[in-house]
PDB file of C-alpha atoms in Angstrom:
ATOM      1  CA  UNK A   1      21.648  41.161 -27.055  1.00 43.00           C
ATOM      2  CA  UNK A   2      24.606  42.333 -29.339  1.00 44.00           C
ATOM      3  CA  UNK A   3      26.697  39.366 -30.545  1.00 42.00           C
ATOM      4  CA  UNK A   4      29.764  40.797 -28.548  1.00 46.00           C
ATOM      5  CA  UNK A   5      28.000  39.626 -25.350  1.00 46.00           C
ATOM      6  CA  UNK A   6      28.777  36.111 -26.339  1.00 44.00           C
ATOM      7  CA  UNK A   7      32.355  35.841 -26.979  1.00 45.00           C
ATOM      8  CA  UNK A   8      32.735  33.289 -23.659  1.00 52.00           C
ATOM      9  CA  UNK A   9      30.931  31.035 -25.701  1.00 51.00           C
ATOM     10  CA  UNK A  10      32.971  32.220 -29.054  1.00 50.00           C
ATOM     11  CA  UNK A  11      36.137  31.596 -28.038  1.00 52.00           C
ATOM     12  CA  UNK A  12      37.849  28.816 -29.241  1.00 51.00           C
ATOM     13  CA  UNK A  13      40.212  28.402 -26.248  1.00 54.00           C
ATOM     14  CA  UNK A  14      43.390  25.600 -26.995  1.00 56.00           C
ATOM     15  CA  UNK A  15      41.472  22.099 -27.548  1.00 55.00           C
ATOM     16  CA  UNK A  16      43.758  20.771 -25.194  1.00 57.00           C
ATOM     17  CA  UNK A  17      45.130  23.017 -21.694  1.00 62.00           C
ATOM     18  CA  UNK A  18      47.153  21.049 -19.464  1.00 71.00           C
ATOM     19  CA  UNK A  19      46.334  23.617 -16.922  1.00 77.00           C
ATOM     20  CA  UNK A  20      42.906  23.404 -17.018  1.00 73.00           C
ATOM     21  CA  UNK A  21      42.417  19.237 -16.878  1.00 73.00           C
ATOM     22  CA  UNK A  22      44.876  18.943 -13.544  1.00 78.00           C
ATOM     23  CA  UNK A  23      42.209  21.076 -12.215  1.00 77.00           C
ATOM     24  CA  UNK A  24      39.676  19.521 -13.495  1.00 76.00           C
ATOM     25  CA  UNK A  25      41.621  15.923 -11.871  1.00 75.00           C
ATOM     26  CA  UNK A  26      41.400  17.778  -8.347  1.00 79.00           C
ATOM     27  CA  UNK A  27      37.855  16.905  -7.789  1.00 79.00           C
ATOM     28  CA  UNK A  28      39.650  13.615  -8.713  1.00 78.00           C
ATOM     29  CA  UNK A  29      41.288  13.287  -5.727  1.00 82.00           C
ATOM     30  CA  UNK A  30      38.273  13.177  -2.792  1.00 85.00           C
ATOM     31  CA  UNK A  31      38.030  10.129  -4.317  1.00 82.00           C
ATOM     32  CA  UNK A  32      40.482   8.354  -5.515  1.00 83.00           C
ATOM     33  CA  UNK A  33      39.454   5.414  -3.735  1.00 87.00           C
ATOM     34  CA  UNK A  34      36.854   4.768  -5.852  1.00 85.00           C
ATOM     35  CA  UNK A  35      38.374   5.998  -8.789  1.00 81.00           C
ATOM     36  CA  UNK A  36      41.492   3.411  -8.700  1.00 85.00           C
ATOM     37  CA  UNK A  37      38.914   0.829  -7.783  1.00 88.00           C
ATOM     38  CA  UNK A  38      36.999   1.486 -11.296  1.00 84.00           C
ATOM     39  CA  UNK A  39      40.423   1.300 -12.900  1.00 83.00           C
ATOM     40  CA  UNK A  40      40.961  -2.482 -11.730  1.00 87.00           C
ATOM     41  CA  UNK A  41      37.757  -3.170 -13.107  1.00 88.00           C
ATOM     42  CA  UNK A  42      38.384  -2.138 -15.869  1.00 85.00           C
ATOM     43  CA  UNK A  43      42.054  -3.682 -16.373  1.00 85.00           C
ATOM     44  CA  UNK A  44      40.221  -7.449 -15.721  1.00 88.00           C
ATOM     45  CA  UNK A  45      37.296  -6.189 -18.007  1.00 86.00           C
ATOM     46  CA  UNK A  46      40.289  -5.375 -20.902  1.00 83.00           C
ATOM     47  CA  UNK A  47      41.730  -8.866 -19.735  1.00 85.00           C
ATOM     48  CA  UNK A  48      38.073 -10.725 -19.728  1.00 87.00           C
ATOM     49  CA  UNK A  49      38.055  -8.962 -22.893  1.00 85.00           C
ATOM     50  CA  UNK A  50      41.302 -10.986 -25.029  1.00 83.00           C
ATOM     51  CA  UNK A  51      40.314 -14.421 -23.104  1.00 86.00           C
ATOM     52  CA  UNK A  52      37.292 -14.481 -25.561  1.00 83.00           C
ATOM     53  CA  UNK A  53      38.560 -14.463 -28.873  1.00 83.00           C
ATOM     54  CA  UNK A  54      42.167 -16.052 -27.925  1.00 85.00           C
ATOM     55  CA  UNK A  55      39.254 -19.119 -27.194  1.00 87.00           C
ATOM     56  CA  UNK A  56      38.006 -18.899 -30.237  1.00 86.00           C
ATOM     57  CA  UNK A  57      40.959 -19.458 -32.042  1.00 83.00           C
ATOM     58  CA  UNK A  58      41.824 -22.080 -29.947  1.00 86.00           C
ATOM     59  CA  UNK A  59      38.056 -24.201 -30.245  1.00 87.00           C
ATOM     60  CA  UNK A  60      38.752 -23.720 -34.310  1.00 86.00           C
ATOM     61  CA  UNK A  61      43.013 -24.634 -34.530  1.00 84.00           C
ATOM     62  CA  UNK A  62      41.867 -27.402 -32.332  1.00 85.00           C
ATOM     63  CA  UNK A  63      38.747 -28.686 -31.421  1.00 84.00           C
ATOM     64  CA  UNK A  64      36.780 -27.674 -34.311  1.00 85.00           C
ATOM     65  CA  UNK A  65      39.927 -28.852 -36.893  1.00 80.00           C
ATOM     66  CA  UNK A  66      40.441 -31.838 -35.098  1.00 82.00           C
ATOM     67  CA  UNK A  67      36.221 -32.421 -34.384  1.00 82.00           C
ATOM     68  CA  UNK A  68      37.101 -33.011 -31.252  1.00 81.00           C
ATOM     69  CA  UNK A  69      33.370 -32.049 -29.551  1.00 84.00           C
ATOM     70  CA  UNK A  70      34.772 -32.435 -25.957  1.00 84.00           C
ATOM     71  CA  UNK A  71      37.041 -30.718 -26.541  1.00 83.00           C
ATOM     72  CA  UNK A  72      34.992 -28.277 -28.003  1.00 86.00           C
ATOM     73  CA  UNK A  73      32.026 -28.910 -25.393  1.00 88.00           C
ATOM     74  CA  UNK A  74      34.928 -27.249 -22.903  1.00 90.00           C
ATOM     75  CA  UNK A  75      35.877 -24.438 -24.549  1.00 89.00           C
ATOM     76  CA  UNK A  76      32.380 -23.227 -24.813  1.00 89.00           C
ATOM     77  CA  UNK A  77      31.809 -23.728 -22.071  1.00 92.00           C
ATOM     78  CA  UNK A  78      34.790 -21.429 -20.729  1.00 91.00           C
ATOM     79  CA  UNK A  79      33.939 -19.328 -22.925  1.00 91.00           C
ATOM     80  CA  UNK A  80      30.588 -18.587 -22.058  1.00 92.00           C
ATOM     81  CA  UNK A  81      31.861 -18.119 -18.618  1.00 94.00           C
ATOM     82  CA  UNK A  82      34.646 -15.848 -19.457  1.00 91.00           C
ATOM     83  CA  UNK A  83      31.672 -13.971 -20.808  1.00 91.00           C
ATOM     84  CA  UNK A  84      29.646 -14.122 -17.792  1.00 94.00           C
ATOM     85  CA  UNK A  85      32.345 -12.876 -15.124  1.00 94.00           C
ATOM     86  CA  UNK A  86      33.195  -9.811 -17.407  1.00 90.00           C
ATOM     87  CA  UNK A  87      29.752  -8.325 -17.898  1.00 92.00           C
ATOM     88  CA  UNK A  88      29.363  -8.464 -13.393  1.00 94.00           C
ATOM     89  CA  UNK A  89      32.595  -6.872 -14.118  1.00 91.00           C
ATOM     90  CA  UNK A  90      31.696  -4.109 -16.467  1.00 88.00           C
ATOM     91  CA  UNK A  91      28.881  -3.748 -14.501  1.00 91.00           C
ATOM     92  CA  UNK A  92      30.702  -3.532 -11.371  1.00 90.00           C
ATOM     93  CA  UNK A  93      32.523  -0.801 -13.493  1.00 86.00           C
ATOM     94  CA  UNK A  94      30.010   1.466 -14.020  1.00 85.00           C
ATOM     95  CA  UNK A  95      27.844   1.280 -11.173  1.00 88.00           C
ATOM     96  CA  UNK A  96      30.668   1.715  -8.765  1.00 87.00           C
ATOM     97  CA  UNK A  97      31.975   5.105 -11.724  1.00 83.00           C
ATOM     98  CA  UNK A  98      28.400   6.792 -12.295  1.00 82.00           C
ATOM     99  CA  UNK A  99      27.969   6.473  -8.367  1.00 86.00           C
ATOM    100  CA  UNK A 100      31.244   8.669  -7.971  1.00 84.00           C
ATOM    101  CA  UNK A 101      30.507  11.062 -10.744  1.00 81.00           C
ATOM    102  CA  UNK A 102      27.068  12.085  -9.109  1.00 82.00           C
ATOM    103  CA  UNK A 103      29.670  12.880  -6.203  1.00 85.00           C
ATOM    104  CA  UNK A 104      31.965  15.019  -8.279  1.00 83.00           C
ATOM    105  CA  UNK A 105      29.335  16.867 -10.103  1.00 82.00           C
ATOM    106  CA  UNK A 106      27.705  17.222  -7.093  1.00 85.00           C
ATOM    107  CA  UNK A 107      30.713  19.198  -5.731  1.00 85.00           C
ATOM    108  CA  UNK A 108      31.110  21.007  -8.993  1.00 83.00           C
ATOM    109  CA  UNK A 109      27.691  22.141  -8.293  1.00 82.00           C
ATOM    110  CA  UNK A 110      28.256  23.072  -4.797  1.00 86.00           C
ATOM    111  CA  UNK A 111      31.895  25.114  -6.136  1.00 86.00           C
ATOM    112  CA  UNK A 112      29.824  27.382  -7.891  1.00 83.00           C
ATOM    113  CA  UNK A 113      26.646  27.415  -6.027  1.00 84.00           C
ATOM    114  CA  UNK A 114      29.062  29.046  -3.027  1.00 87.00           C
ATOM    115  CA  UNK A 115      30.952  31.468  -5.948  1.00 86.00           C
ATOM    116  CA  UNK A 116      27.736  33.044  -7.646  1.00 84.00           C
ATOM    117  CA  UNK A 117      26.634  33.605  -4.481  1.00 86.00           C
ATOM    118  CA  UNK A 118      30.194  35.880  -3.916  1.00 88.00           C
ATOM    119  CA  UNK A 119      29.120  37.500  -7.106  1.00 85.00           C
ATOM    120  CA  UNK A 120      29.182  41.473  -7.304  1.00 87.00           C
ATOM    121  CA  UNK A 121      25.462  42.569  -8.275  1.00 83.00           C
ATOM    122  CA  UNK A 122      27.153  44.041 -11.394  1.00 85.00           C
ATOM    123  CA  UNK A 123      27.789  40.391 -12.850  1.00 83.00           C
ATOM    124  CA  UNK A 124      24.191  39.481 -12.870  1.00 79.00           C
ATOM    125  CA  UNK A 125      23.959  43.288 -14.643  1.00 79.00           C
ATOM    126  CA  UNK A 126      26.144  42.306 -17.096  1.00 79.00           C
ATOM    127  CA  UNK A 127      25.973  38.698 -17.368  1.00 77.00           C
ATOM    128  CA  UNK A 128      22.687  36.866 -19.189  1.00 72.00           C
ATOM    129  CA  UNK A 129      20.619  34.919 -16.197  1.00 71.00           C
ATOM    130  CA  UNK A 130      20.516  31.373 -19.547  1.00 68.00           C
ATOM    131  CA  UNK A 131      23.851  32.150 -19.861  1.00 72.00           C
ATOM    132  CA  UNK A 132      24.257  31.087 -16.555  1.00 76.00           C
ATOM    133  CA  UNK A 133      22.067  28.073 -16.562  1.00 74.00           C
ATOM    134  CA  UNK A 134      23.344  27.080 -19.279  1.00 70.00           C
ATOM    135  CA  UNK A 135      27.325  26.655 -17.023  1.00 72.00           C
ATOM    136  CA  UNK A 136      25.622  25.232 -14.331  1.00 76.00           C
ATOM    137  CA  UNK A 137      23.601  22.588 -16.029  1.00 74.00           C
ATOM    138  CA  UNK A 138      24.959  21.874 -19.304  1.00 71.00           C
ATOM    139  CA  UNK A 139      28.830  22.862 -18.911  1.00 72.00           C
ATOM    140  CA  UNK A 140      28.240  20.039 -15.636  1.00 74.00           C
ATOM    141  CA  UNK A 141      26.979  17.951 -16.818  1.00 74.00           C
ATOM    142  CA  UNK A 142      29.613  17.356 -19.956  1.00 73.00           C
ATOM    143  CA  UNK A 143      32.428  17.383 -16.956  1.00 74.00           C
ATOM    144  CA  UNK A 144      29.983  14.887 -15.587  1.00 72.00           C
ATOM    145  CA  UNK A 145      30.252  12.996 -18.666  1.00 72.00           C
ATOM    146  CA  UNK A 146      34.286  13.173 -18.336  1.00 71.00           C
ATOM    147  CA  UNK A 147      34.724  10.983 -15.306  1.00 69.00           C
ATOM    148  CA  UNK A 148      32.281   8.775 -15.736  1.00 68.00           C
ATOM    149  CA  UNK A 149      33.437   7.620 -18.988  1.00 67.00           C
ATOM    150  CA  UNK A 150      36.397   9.717 -20.327  1.00 66.00           C
ATOM    151  CA  UNK A 151      38.892   9.721 -17.681  1.00 67.00           C
ATOM    152  CA  UNK A 152      39.081   5.542 -16.300  1.00 68.00           C
ATOM    153  CA  UNK A 153      37.114   4.114 -19.134  1.00 72.00           C
ATOM    154  CA  UNK A 154      40.214   5.647 -21.944  1.00 77.00           C
ATOM    155  CA  UNK A 155      42.950   3.821 -19.963  1.00 74.00           C
ATOM    156  CA  UNK A 156      40.877   0.747 -20.659  1.00 75.00           C
ATOM    157  CA  UNK A 157      40.895   0.906 -24.315  1.00 79.00           C
ATOM    158  CA  UNK A 158      44.437   1.455 -24.175  1.00 81.00           C
ATOM    159  CA  UNK A 159      44.992  -1.510 -22.642  1.00 81.00           C
ATOM    160  CA  UNK A 160      42.929  -3.625 -24.713  1.00 81.00           C
ATOM    161  CA  UNK A 161      44.387  -2.134 -27.053  1.00 83.00           C
ATOM    162  CA  UNK A 162      47.384  -2.697 -26.266  1.00 85.00           C
ATOM    163  CA  UNK A 163      46.540  -6.560 -25.482  1.00 82.00           C
ATOM    164  CA  UNK A 164      44.808  -6.924 -29.014  1.00 83.00           C
ATOM    165  CA  UNK A 165      48.864  -6.081 -30.690  1.00 84.00           C
ATOM    166  CA  UNK A 166      50.215  -7.829 -28.617  1.00 85.00           C
ATOM    167  CA  UNK A 167      48.320 -11.197 -29.077  1.00 82.00           C
ATOM    168  CA  UNK A 168      48.173 -10.496 -32.766  1.00 81.00           C
ATOM    169  CA  UNK A 169      51.858 -10.094 -33.333  1.00 85.00           C
ATOM    170  CA  UNK A 170      51.875 -13.439 -31.282  1.00 82.00           C
ATOM    171  CA  UNK A 171      49.606 -16.026 -33.194  1.00 79.00           C
ATOM    172  CA  UNK A 172      50.936 -14.225 -36.757  1.00 81.00           C
ATOM    173  CA  UNK A 173      53.259 -11.270 -37.281  1.00 83.00           C
ATOM    174  CA  UNK A 174      53.212 -11.125 -40.554  1.00 86.00           C
ATOM    175  CA  UNK A 175      49.053 -10.789 -40.611  1.00 85.00           C
ATOM    176  CA  UNK A 176      49.780  -8.783 -37.645  1.00 84.00           C
ATOM    177  CA  UNK A 177      51.385  -6.282 -39.879  1.00 88.00           C
ATOM    178  CA  UNK A 178      49.358  -7.014 -42.718  1.00 87.00           C
ATOM    179  CA  UNK A 179      46.730  -5.618 -40.868  1.00 84.00           C
ATOM    180  CA  UNK A 180      48.072  -2.683 -39.413  1.00 85.00           C
ATOM    181  CA  UNK A 181      48.566  -1.124 -43.006  1.00 86.00           C
ATOM    182  CA  UNK A 182      45.959  -0.271 -41.761  1.00 87.00           C
ATOM    183  CA  UNK A 183      46.200   2.598 -39.227  1.00 85.00           C
ATOM    184  CA  UNK A 184      48.277   5.058 -40.819  1.00 88.00           C
ATOM    185  CA  UNK A 185      44.578   5.761 -43.041  1.00 91.00           C
ATOM    186  CA  UNK A 186      42.418   4.623 -39.332  1.00 88.00           C
ATOM    187  CA  UNK A 187      44.819   7.970 -37.698  1.00 88.00           C
ATOM    188  CA  UNK A 188      43.724  10.154 -40.321  1.00 91.00           C
ATOM    189  CA  UNK A 189      40.759  10.047 -40.154  1.00 91.00           C
ATOM    190  CA  UNK A 190      40.347  10.228 -36.536  1.00 87.00           C
ATOM    191  CA  UNK A 191      42.082  13.422 -36.596  1.00 86.00           C
ATOM    192  CA  UNK A 192      39.504  14.519 -39.740  1.00 88.00           C
ATOM    193  CA  UNK A 193      36.882  13.281 -37.630  1.00 87.00           C
ATOM    194  CA  UNK A 194      38.149  15.674 -34.393  1.00 82.00           C
ATOM    195  CA  UNK A 195      38.423  18.861 -35.437  1.00 80.00           C
ATOM    196  CA  UNK A 196      34.921  19.377 -37.355  1.00 82.00           C
ATOM    197  CA  UNK A 197      33.464  17.366 -34.111  1.00 84.00           C
ATOM    198  CA  UNK A 198      35.020  20.231 -32.175  1.00 78.00           C
ATOM    199  CA  UNK A 199      34.368  22.218 -34.201  1.00 79.00           C
ATOM    200  CA  UNK A 200      30.601  21.369 -33.989  1.00 83.00           C
ATOM    201  CA  UNK A 201      30.192  20.552 -30.020  1.00 77.00           C
ATOM    202  CA  UNK A 202      31.497  24.816 -29.843  1.00 76.00           C
ATOM    203  CA  UNK A 203      28.341  25.839 -32.152  1.00 80.00           C
ATOM    204  CA  UNK A 204      25.819  23.500 -30.583  1.00 80.00           C
ATOM    205  CA  UNK A 205      27.610  25.265 -26.983  1.00 74.00           C
ATOM    206  CA  UNK A 206      27.315  28.457 -27.836  1.00 75.00           C
ATOM    207  CA  UNK A 207      23.323  28.017 -30.446  1.00 81.00           C
ATOM    208  CA  UNK A 208      22.311  26.805 -26.681  1.00 75.00           C
ATOM    209  CA  UNK A 209      23.458  29.569 -24.210  1.00 72.00           C
ATOM    210  CA  UNK A 210      22.093  31.814 -26.718  1.00 76.00           C
ATOM    211  CA  UNK A 211      19.344  29.586 -27.035  1.00 79.00           C
ATOM    212  CA  UNK A 212      18.576  30.044 -22.752  1.00 72.00           C
ATOM    213  CA  UNK A 213      19.478  33.529 -22.274  1.00 72.00           C
ATOM    214  CA  UNK A 214      17.236  34.168 -25.330  1.00 77.00           C
ATOM    215  CA  UNK A 215      14.256  32.102 -23.047  1.00 76.00           C
ATOM    216  CA  UNK A 216      14.951  32.979 -20.037  1.00 72.00           C
ATOM    217  CA  UNK A 217      15.556  37.232 -20.353  1.00 71.00           C
ATOM    218  CA  UNK A 218      12.128  37.837 -22.840  1.00 74.00           C
ATOM    219  CA  UNK A 219      10.355  35.293 -19.848  1.00 74.00           C
ATOM    220  CA  UNK A 220      11.607  37.018 -17.070  1.00 69.00           C
ATOM    221  CA  UNK A 221      11.096  40.568 -18.523  1.00 70.00           C
ATOM    222  CA  UNK A 222       7.355  39.835 -18.912  1.00 74.00           C
ATOM    223  CA  UNK A 223       6.552  40.102 -15.156  1.00 73.00           C
ATOM    224  CA  UNK A 224       8.981  43.224 -15.498  1.00 70.00           C
ATOM    225  CA  UNK A 225       6.405  44.737 -17.759  1.00 69.00           C
ATOM    226  CA  UNK A 226       3.050  43.783 -15.612  1.00 74.00           C
ATOM    227  CA  UNK A 227       4.886  45.671 -13.025  1.00 74.00           C
ATOM    228  CA  UNK A 228       5.652  48.751 -15.451  1.00 72.00           C
ATOM    229  CA  UNK A 229       2.281  48.526 -17.018  1.00 72.00           C
ATOM    230  CA  UNK A 230       3.861  49.167 -19.750  1.00 63.00           C
ATOM    231  CA  UNK A 231       1.829  46.214 -21.630  1.00 64.00           C
ATOM    232  CA  UNK A 232      -0.840  46.829 -24.670  1.00 65.00           C
TER     233      UNK A 232
END
């Protein structure tokens, strides 16, 4: 196949398209109750994650420094309980969001299947089957990852980051400012990494579509050649 047959995979487009994102989030609307519950669990988990370092600070400053083993024991028990509760909350959140993601993926696959049923035969004459299989399988799996570990989890990460910043400033604002001095470098490295990863992912996506198209066209073409009795 010629290179222009893969113009869809090689078209880069925008890194972020708000209209496309709005369409994708529309699939989340029928499952908004599960998404809201998952978001609430994420926020609870983020709050519990902040409790661990705070208890460590209390244990060191108030009990270890004063050789108070009794108080240290209570803090240790509280720390273990917090970690256990956080594990249960994270398990519930992951199970709920994975179930929701599977339901959303089912909805997307059904819509794609209905769309394929309505397409004219001329479309199938021009489009390799391997490319369509890549769209229906691999791309939908990527969307599943978006819903299960992207949309909701990002709010929890932002909440955790803001909580860490507030706690750091409250504990020692001078030391917090010193720690924040590396943030510009982290931001620059992150931006460079994001661009490189996006280019690499698009290259993988293009190569995967080409490979699937090549294999499908050649394997299905074997039966056509045999039917016409044109094989050697």
